[in-house]
Amino acid sequence: MNVLDLIGDTGQDGSISFKLHRRLPQDLAAAVGVNNAIAWGETDGGASVYGVASKMFRYRSDADIDNDVDSVGLFGSVAVQVVPQMHAIAEWTGQDLTVGISVVPFGNLPLVITPAVTYITGNASDRSRFILGIGYGFSF
């Protein structure tokens, strides 16, 4: 769920997106989803269906892309266990920093809540943003 207006009329604009993903053998992964499947108020885009398969990532900065510079950027993340059901996370996306925590509020329920702040350095956006991920794990 994406709430797009946290100042003023909170909750007036937003959307709900869906994604299914699965890890596969040989370090592969696949996902399908719909961004903005359900929307209300004014959003910055319509519904978008996507599918993805991944094995290796290559990141370039916006400046390199704009200037047609063929380069390879660095990316990575680290998560450190703070207590048994909480991890602190820092991530470099290739051009900006995200930090947050990941919490499993109930030990017997595979629910994960991850609040974070992204675009901290200002390299990829004009301002930092709060993001919130909520996931529920199950095997299929």
PDB file of C-alpha atoms in Angstrom, residues 6 27 49 91 93 115:
ATOM      1  CA  LEU A   6       1.543  12.469   4.414  1.00  0.00           C
ATOM      2  CA  ASP A  27      20.846 -18.026  -7.819  1.00  0.00           C
ATOM      3  CA  VAL A  49       1.859  -5.082 -14.879  1.00  0.00           C
ATOM      4  CA  GLU A  91      21.762  -0.244   1.393  1.00  0.00           C
ATOM      5  CA  THR A  93      21.563   1.289  -4.557  1.00  0.00           C
ATOM      6  CA  PRO A 115      10.226   0.973   7.697  1.00  0.00           C
TER       7      PRO A 115
END
